[in-house]
mmCIF file of C-alpha atoms in Angstrom:
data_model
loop_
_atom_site.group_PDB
_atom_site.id
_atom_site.type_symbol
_atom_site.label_atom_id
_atom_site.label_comp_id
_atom_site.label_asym_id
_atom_site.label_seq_id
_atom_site.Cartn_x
_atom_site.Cartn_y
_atom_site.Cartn_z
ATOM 1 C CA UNK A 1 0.000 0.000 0.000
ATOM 2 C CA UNK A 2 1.314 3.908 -1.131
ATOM 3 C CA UNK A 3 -0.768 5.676 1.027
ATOM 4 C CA UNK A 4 -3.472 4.641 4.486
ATOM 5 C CA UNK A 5 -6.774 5.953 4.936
ATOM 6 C CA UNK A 6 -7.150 4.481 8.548
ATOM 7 C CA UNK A 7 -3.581 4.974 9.834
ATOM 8 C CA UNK A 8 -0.404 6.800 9.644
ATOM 9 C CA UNK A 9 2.944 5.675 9.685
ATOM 10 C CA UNK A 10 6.232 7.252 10.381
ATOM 11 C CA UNK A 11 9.731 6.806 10.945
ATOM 12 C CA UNK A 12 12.336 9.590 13.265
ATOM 13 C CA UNK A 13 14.986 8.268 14.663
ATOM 14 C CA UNK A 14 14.970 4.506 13.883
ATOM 15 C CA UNK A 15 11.273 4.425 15.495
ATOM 16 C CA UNK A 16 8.041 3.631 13.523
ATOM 17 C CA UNK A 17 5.021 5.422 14.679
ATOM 18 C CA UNK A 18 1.968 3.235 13.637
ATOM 19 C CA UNK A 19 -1.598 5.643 14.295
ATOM 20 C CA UNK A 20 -4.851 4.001 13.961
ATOM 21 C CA UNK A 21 -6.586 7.119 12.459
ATOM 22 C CA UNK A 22 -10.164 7.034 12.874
ATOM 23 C CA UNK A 23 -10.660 9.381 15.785
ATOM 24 C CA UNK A 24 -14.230 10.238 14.584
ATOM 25 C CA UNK A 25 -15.303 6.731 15.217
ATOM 26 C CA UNK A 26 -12.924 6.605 18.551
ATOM 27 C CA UNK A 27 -10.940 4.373 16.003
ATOM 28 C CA UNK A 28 -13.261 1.624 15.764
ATOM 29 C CA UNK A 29 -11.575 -1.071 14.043
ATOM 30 C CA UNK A 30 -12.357 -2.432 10.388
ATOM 31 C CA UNK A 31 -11.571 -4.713 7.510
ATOM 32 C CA UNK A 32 -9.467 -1.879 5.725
ATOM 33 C CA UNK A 33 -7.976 -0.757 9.036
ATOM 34 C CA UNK A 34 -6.704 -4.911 10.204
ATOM 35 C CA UNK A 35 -5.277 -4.919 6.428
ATOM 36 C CA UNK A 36 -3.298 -1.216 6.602
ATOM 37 C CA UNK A 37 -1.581 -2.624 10.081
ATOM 38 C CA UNK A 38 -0.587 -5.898 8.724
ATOM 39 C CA UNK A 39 0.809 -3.418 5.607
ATOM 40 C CA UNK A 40 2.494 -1.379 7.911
ATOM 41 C CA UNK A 41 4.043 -4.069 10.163
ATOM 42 C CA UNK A 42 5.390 -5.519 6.834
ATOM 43 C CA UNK A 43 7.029 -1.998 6.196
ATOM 44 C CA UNK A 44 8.858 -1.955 9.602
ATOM 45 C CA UNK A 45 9.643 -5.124 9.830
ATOM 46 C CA UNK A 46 11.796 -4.724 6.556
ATOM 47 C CA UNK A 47 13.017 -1.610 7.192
ATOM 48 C CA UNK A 48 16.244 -2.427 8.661
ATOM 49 C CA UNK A 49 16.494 1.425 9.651
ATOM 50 C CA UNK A 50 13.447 0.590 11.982
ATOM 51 C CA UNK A 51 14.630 -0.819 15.012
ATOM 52 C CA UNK A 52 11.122 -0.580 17.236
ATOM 53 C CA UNK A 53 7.516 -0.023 16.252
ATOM 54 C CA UNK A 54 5.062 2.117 18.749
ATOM 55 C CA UNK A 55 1.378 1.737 18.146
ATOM 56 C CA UNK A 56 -0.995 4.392 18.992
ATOM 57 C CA UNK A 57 -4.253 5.879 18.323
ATOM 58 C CA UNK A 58 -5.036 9.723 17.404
ATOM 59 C CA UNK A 59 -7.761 10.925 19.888
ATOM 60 C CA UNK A 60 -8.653 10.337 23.364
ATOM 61 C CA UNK A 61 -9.409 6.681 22.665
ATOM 62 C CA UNK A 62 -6.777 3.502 21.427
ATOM 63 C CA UNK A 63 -9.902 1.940 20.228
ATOM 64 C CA UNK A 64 -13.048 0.922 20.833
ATOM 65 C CA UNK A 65 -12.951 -2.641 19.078
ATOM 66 C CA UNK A 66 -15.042 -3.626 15.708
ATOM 67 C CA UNK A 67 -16.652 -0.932 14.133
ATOM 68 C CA UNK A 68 -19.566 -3.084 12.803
ATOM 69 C CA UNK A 69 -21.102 0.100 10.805
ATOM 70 C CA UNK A 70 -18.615 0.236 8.093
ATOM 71 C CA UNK A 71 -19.762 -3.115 6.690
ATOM 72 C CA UNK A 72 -18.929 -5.958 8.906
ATOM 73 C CA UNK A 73 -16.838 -8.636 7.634
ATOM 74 C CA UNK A 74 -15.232 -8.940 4.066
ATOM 75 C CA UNK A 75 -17.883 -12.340 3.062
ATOM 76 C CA UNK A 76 -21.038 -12.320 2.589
ATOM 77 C CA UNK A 77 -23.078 -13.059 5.099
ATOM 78 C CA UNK A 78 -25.841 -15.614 3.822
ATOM 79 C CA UNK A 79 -22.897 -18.063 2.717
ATOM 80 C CA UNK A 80 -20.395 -17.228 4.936
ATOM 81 C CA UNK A 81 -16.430 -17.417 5.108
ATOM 82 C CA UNK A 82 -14.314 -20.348 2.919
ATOM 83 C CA UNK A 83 -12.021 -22.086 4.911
ATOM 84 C CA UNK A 84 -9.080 -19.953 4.500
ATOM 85 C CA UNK A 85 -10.452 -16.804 5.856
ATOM 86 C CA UNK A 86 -9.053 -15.553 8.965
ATOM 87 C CA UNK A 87 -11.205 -13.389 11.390
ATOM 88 C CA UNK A 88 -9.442 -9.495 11.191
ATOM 89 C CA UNK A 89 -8.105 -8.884 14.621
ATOM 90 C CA UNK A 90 -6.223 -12.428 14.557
ATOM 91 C CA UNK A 91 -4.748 -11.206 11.476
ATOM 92 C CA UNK A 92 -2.846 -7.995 13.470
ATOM 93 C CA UNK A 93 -1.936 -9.670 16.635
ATOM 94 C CA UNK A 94 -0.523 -12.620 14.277
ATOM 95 C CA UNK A 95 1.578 -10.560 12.348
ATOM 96 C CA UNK A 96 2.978 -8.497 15.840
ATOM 97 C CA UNK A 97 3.854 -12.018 17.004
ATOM 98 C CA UNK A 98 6.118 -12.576 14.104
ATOM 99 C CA UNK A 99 7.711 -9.132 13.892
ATOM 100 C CA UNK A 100 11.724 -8.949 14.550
ATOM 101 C CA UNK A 101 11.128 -6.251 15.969
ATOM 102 C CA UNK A 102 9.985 -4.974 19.414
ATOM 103 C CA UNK A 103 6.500 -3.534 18.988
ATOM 104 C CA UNK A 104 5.121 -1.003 22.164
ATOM 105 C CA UNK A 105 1.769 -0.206 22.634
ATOM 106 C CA UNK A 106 0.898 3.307 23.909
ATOM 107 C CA UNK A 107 -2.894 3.149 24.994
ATOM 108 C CA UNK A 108 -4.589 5.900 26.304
ATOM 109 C CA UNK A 109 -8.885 6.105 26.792
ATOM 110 C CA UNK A 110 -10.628 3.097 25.943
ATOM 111 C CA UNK A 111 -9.016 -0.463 24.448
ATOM 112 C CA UNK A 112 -12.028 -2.762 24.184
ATOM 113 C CA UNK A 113 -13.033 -5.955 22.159
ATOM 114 C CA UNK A 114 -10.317 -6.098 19.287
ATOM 115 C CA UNK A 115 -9.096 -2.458 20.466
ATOM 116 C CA UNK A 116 -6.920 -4.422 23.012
ATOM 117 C CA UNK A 117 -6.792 -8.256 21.432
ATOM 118 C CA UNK A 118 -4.711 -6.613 18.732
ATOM 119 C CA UNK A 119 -2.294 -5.113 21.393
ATOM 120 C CA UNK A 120 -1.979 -8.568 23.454
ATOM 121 C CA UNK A 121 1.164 -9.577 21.153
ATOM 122 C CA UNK A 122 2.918 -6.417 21.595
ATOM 123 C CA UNK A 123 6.023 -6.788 23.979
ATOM 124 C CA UNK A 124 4.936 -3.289 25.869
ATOM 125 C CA UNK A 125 2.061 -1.964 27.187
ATOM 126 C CA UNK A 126 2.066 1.354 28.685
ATOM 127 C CA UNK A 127 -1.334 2.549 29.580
ATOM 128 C CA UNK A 128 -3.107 5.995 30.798
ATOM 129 C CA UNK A 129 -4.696 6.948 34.199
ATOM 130 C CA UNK A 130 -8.033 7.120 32.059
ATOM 131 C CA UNK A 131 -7.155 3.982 30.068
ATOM 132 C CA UNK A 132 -10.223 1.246 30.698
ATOM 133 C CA UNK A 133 -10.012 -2.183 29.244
ATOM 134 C CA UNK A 134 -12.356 -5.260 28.559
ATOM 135 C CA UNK A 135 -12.931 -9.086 26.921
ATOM 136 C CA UNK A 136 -16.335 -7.883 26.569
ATOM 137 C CA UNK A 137 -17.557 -10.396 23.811
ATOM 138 C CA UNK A 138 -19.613 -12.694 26.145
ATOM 139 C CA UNK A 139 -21.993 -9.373 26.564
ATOM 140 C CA UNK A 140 -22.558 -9.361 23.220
ATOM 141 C CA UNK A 141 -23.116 -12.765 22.342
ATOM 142 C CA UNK A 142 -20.135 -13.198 20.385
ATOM 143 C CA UNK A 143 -16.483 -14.879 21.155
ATOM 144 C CA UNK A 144 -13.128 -13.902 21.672
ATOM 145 C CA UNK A 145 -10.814 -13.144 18.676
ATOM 146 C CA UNK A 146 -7.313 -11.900 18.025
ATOM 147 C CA UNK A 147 -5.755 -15.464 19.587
ATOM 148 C CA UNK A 148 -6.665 -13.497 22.862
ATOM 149 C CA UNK A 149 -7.320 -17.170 24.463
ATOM 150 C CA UNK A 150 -3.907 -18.207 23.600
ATOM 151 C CA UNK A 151 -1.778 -14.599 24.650
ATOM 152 C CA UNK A 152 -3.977 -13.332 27.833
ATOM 153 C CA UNK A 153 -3.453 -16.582 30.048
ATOM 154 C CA UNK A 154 0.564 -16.109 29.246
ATOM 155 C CA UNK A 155 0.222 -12.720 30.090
ATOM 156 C CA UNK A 156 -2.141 -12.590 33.347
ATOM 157 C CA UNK A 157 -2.239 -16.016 34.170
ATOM 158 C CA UNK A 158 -5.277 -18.028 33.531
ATOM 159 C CA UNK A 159 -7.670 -17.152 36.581
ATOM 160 C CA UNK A 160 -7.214 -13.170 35.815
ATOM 161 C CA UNK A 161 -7.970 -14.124 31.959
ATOM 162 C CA UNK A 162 -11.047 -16.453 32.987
ATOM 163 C CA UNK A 163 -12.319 -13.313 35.046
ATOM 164 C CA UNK A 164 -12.158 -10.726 32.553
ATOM 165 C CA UNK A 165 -13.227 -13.067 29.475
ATOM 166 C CA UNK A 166 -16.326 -15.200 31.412
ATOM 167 C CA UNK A 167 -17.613 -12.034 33.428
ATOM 168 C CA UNK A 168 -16.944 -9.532 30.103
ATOM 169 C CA UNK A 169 -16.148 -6.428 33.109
ATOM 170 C CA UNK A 170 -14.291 -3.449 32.095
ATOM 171 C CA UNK A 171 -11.460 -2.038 34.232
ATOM 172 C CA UNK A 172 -9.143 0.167 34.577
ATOM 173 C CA UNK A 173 -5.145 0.582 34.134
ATOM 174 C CA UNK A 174 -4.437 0.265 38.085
ATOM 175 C CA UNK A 175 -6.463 -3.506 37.594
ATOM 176 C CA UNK A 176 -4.505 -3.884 34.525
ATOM 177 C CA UNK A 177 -1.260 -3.064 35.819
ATOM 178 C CA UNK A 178 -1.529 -4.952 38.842
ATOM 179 C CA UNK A 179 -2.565 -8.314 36.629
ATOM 180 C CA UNK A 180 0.530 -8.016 34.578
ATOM 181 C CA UNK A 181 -1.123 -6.431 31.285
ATOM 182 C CA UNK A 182 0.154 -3.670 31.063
ATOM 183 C CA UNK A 183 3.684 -2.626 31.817
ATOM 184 C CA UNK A 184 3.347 0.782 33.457
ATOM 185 C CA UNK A 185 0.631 3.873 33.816
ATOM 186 C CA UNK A 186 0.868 7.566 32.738
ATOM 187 C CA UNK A 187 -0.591 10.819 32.335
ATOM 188 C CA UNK A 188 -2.436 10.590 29.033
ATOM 189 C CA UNK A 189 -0.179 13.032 27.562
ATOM 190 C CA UNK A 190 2.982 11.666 28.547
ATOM 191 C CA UNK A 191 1.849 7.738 27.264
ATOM 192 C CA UNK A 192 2.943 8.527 23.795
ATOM 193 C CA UNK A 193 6.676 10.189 25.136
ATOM 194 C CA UNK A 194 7.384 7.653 27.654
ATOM 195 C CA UNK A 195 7.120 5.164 24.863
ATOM 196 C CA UNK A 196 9.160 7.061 22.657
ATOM 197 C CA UNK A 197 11.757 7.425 25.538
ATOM 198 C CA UNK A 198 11.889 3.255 25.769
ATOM 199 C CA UNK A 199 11.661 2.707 21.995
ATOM 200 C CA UNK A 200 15.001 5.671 22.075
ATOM 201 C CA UNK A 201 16.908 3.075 24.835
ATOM 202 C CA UNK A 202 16.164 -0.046 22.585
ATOM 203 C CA UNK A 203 17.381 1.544 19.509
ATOM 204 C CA UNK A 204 20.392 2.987 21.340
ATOM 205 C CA UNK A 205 21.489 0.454 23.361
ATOM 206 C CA UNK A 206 20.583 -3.282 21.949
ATOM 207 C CA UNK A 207 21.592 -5.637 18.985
ATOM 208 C CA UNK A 208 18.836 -6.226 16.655
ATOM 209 C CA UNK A 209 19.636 -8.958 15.896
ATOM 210 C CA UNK A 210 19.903 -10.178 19.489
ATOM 211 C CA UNK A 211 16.665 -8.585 19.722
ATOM 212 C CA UNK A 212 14.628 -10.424 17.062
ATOM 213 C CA UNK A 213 16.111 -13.911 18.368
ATOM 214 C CA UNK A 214 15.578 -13.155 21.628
ATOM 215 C CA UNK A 215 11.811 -12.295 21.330
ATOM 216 C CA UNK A 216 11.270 -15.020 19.050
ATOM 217 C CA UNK A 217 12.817 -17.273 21.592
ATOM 218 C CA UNK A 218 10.213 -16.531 24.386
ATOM 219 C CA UNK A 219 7.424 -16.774 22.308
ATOM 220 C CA UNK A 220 8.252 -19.941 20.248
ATOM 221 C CA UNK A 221 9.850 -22.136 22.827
ATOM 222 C CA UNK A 222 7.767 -21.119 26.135
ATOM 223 C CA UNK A 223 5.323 -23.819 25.366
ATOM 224 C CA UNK A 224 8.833 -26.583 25.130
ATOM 225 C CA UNK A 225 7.781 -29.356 26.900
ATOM 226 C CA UNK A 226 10.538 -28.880 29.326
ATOM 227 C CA UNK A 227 13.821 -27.041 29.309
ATOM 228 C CA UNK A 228 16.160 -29.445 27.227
ATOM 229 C CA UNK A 229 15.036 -28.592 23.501
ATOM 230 C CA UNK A 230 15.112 -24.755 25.093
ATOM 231 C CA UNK A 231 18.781 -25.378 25.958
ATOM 232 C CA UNK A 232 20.136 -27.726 23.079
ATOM 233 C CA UNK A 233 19.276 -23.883 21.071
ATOM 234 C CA UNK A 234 20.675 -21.910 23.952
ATOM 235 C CA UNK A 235 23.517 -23.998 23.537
ATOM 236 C CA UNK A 236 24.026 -23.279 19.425
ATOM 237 C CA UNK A 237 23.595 -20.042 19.799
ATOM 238 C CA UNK A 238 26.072 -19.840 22.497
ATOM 239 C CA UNK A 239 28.534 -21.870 20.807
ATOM 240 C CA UNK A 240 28.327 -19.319 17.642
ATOM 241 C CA UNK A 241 29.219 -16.146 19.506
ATOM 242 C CA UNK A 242 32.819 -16.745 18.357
ATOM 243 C CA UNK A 243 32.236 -15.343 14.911
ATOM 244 C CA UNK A 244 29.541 -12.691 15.693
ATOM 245 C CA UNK A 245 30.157 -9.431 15.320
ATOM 246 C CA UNK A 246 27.584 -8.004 17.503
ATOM 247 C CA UNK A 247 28.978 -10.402 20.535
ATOM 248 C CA UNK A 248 32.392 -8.760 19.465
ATOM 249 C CA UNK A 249 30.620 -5.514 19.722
ATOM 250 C CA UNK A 250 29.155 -6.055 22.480
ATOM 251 C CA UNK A 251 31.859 -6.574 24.639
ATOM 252 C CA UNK A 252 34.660 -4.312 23.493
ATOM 253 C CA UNK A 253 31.770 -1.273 23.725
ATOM 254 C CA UNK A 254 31.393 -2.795 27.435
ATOM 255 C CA UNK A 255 34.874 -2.179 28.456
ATOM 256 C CA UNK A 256 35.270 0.806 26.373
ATOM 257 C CA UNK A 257 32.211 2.366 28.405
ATOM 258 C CA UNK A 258 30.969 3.577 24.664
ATOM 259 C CA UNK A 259 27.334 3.151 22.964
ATOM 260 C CA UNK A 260 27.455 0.044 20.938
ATOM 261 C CA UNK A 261 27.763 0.120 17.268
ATOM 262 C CA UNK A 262 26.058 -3.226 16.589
ATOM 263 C CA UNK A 263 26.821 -3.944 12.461
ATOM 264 C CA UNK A 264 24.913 -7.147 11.952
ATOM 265 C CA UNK A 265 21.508 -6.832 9.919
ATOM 266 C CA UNK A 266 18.156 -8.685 11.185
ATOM 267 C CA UNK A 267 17.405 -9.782 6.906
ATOM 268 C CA UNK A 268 20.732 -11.331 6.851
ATOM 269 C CA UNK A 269 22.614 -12.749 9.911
ATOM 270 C CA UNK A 270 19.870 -14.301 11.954
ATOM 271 C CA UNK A 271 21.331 -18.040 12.022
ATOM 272 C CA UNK A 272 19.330 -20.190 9.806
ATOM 273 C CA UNK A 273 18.788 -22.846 11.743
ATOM 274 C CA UNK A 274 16.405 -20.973 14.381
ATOM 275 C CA UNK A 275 13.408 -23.420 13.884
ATOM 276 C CA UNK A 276 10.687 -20.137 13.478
ATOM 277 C CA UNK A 277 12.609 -18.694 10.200
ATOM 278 C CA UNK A 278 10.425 -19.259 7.352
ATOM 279 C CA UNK A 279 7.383 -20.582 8.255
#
């Protein structure tokens, strides 16, 4: 896609700023607007002068979840969906999963239905004192989506996750915090800033390709079966530090006390035996 009509995107200072951009409909989210995101994830994720992705929302809200008005879903409705079509929501928080690089959520006002399912694969979540959340499909006959039933329980545990999914409640960012779903709470002007101040740190300060292994890592291999397949590719990993740069890097920065100039590029030198590459 050249241009968006339901988000922005922009890059300063290795950091993509991803806006849904519907503030009229408190970004209420559509067919066009799941499609633009997995478009602009694709962009980032290329864009080896990208080193972290914030998503936002214009307005006073992150978003309000399905915005049913503009059409509903892209089948029609008498025959309904072939077997290849994947609900919209699912298709965001699928493609966050699989970025390389770290993705932070800066929420502010209301993230509700799929306004906070597509979030639940992002690795930050910083939140506003007015931010209120909520699983609220149950109250409206409908189910959850975005893989929420496979990320909340890793997130909040699975008693927290069976609370806010069975009983559909909305709460707020103290709850939130408090559970583990969010990483921290602001002023809701200073959400956006504090994010850009952590995405400024990453970029500054890590590899990424440590980064994009090292995310992929928790996600792929926390369901292991125990630790031994975890640490037979701990163990290759380890034993290939020897001819990486970025471990060379790493170190001689260390004892220099200097920023790190990591040289190694995510498209290239990730090692290509990491089970997730491809796929």
């Amino acid at each position: 896609m050249s241009a968006y009509a339901e988000i922005t995107y922009e890059v300063e200072d290795r950091i993509a700023t991803v806006t849904l951009n519907r503030p009229e409909a408190r970004n209420g989210y559509t067919i066009r607007m799941a499609d633009e995101l997995g478009d602009a994830m694709d962009r980032a994720d290329r864009d080896e002068d990208v080193r972290v992705v914030i998503l936002t929302g214009n307005g006073k809200d992150f978003s309000v979840g399905a915005d049913l008005t503009q059409g509903g879903f892209d089948f029609d409705p008498e025959t309904g969906p072939d077997a290849a079509w994947q609900e919209p929501a699912g298709r965001c928080s699928k493609r966050i999963f699989t970025m390389n690089k770290p993705v932070i959520a800066a929420l502010r006002g209301a993230a509700v239905g799929g306004g906070v399912t597509i979030t639940l694969s992002c690795d930050y979540r910083l939140a506003s004192t007015d931010s209120r959340f909520g699983f609220v499909f149950v109250r409206r006959g409908i189910y959850p989506e975005g893989a929420s039933a496979w990320f909340l329980p890793r997130l909040v545990g699975m008693g927290t996750a069976l609370d806010w999914m069975i009983s559909g409640r909305v709460f707020g960012a103290e709850e939130a915090k408090t559970a583990g779903l969010v990483h921290s709470v602001h002023e809701p002007e200073e959400v956006l800033g504090k994010a850009r101040e952590l995405a400024r740190e990453i970029a500054a300060t890590t590899s990424p390709v440590s980064v994009a292994v090292t995310r992929q890592l928790l996600y792929r291999m926390a369901s292991a079966e125990s630790p031994f397949p975890v640490h037979e590719l701990d163990s290759r990993l380890i034993g290939g530090l020897g001819s990486s740069p970025d471990a060379v890097e790493g170190v001689v920065s260390f004892l220099q006390k200097r920023p790190p100039e990591f040289s190694m590029r995510v498209d290239t030198d990730q090692p290509a035996y990491l089970p997730w590459l491809n796929k």
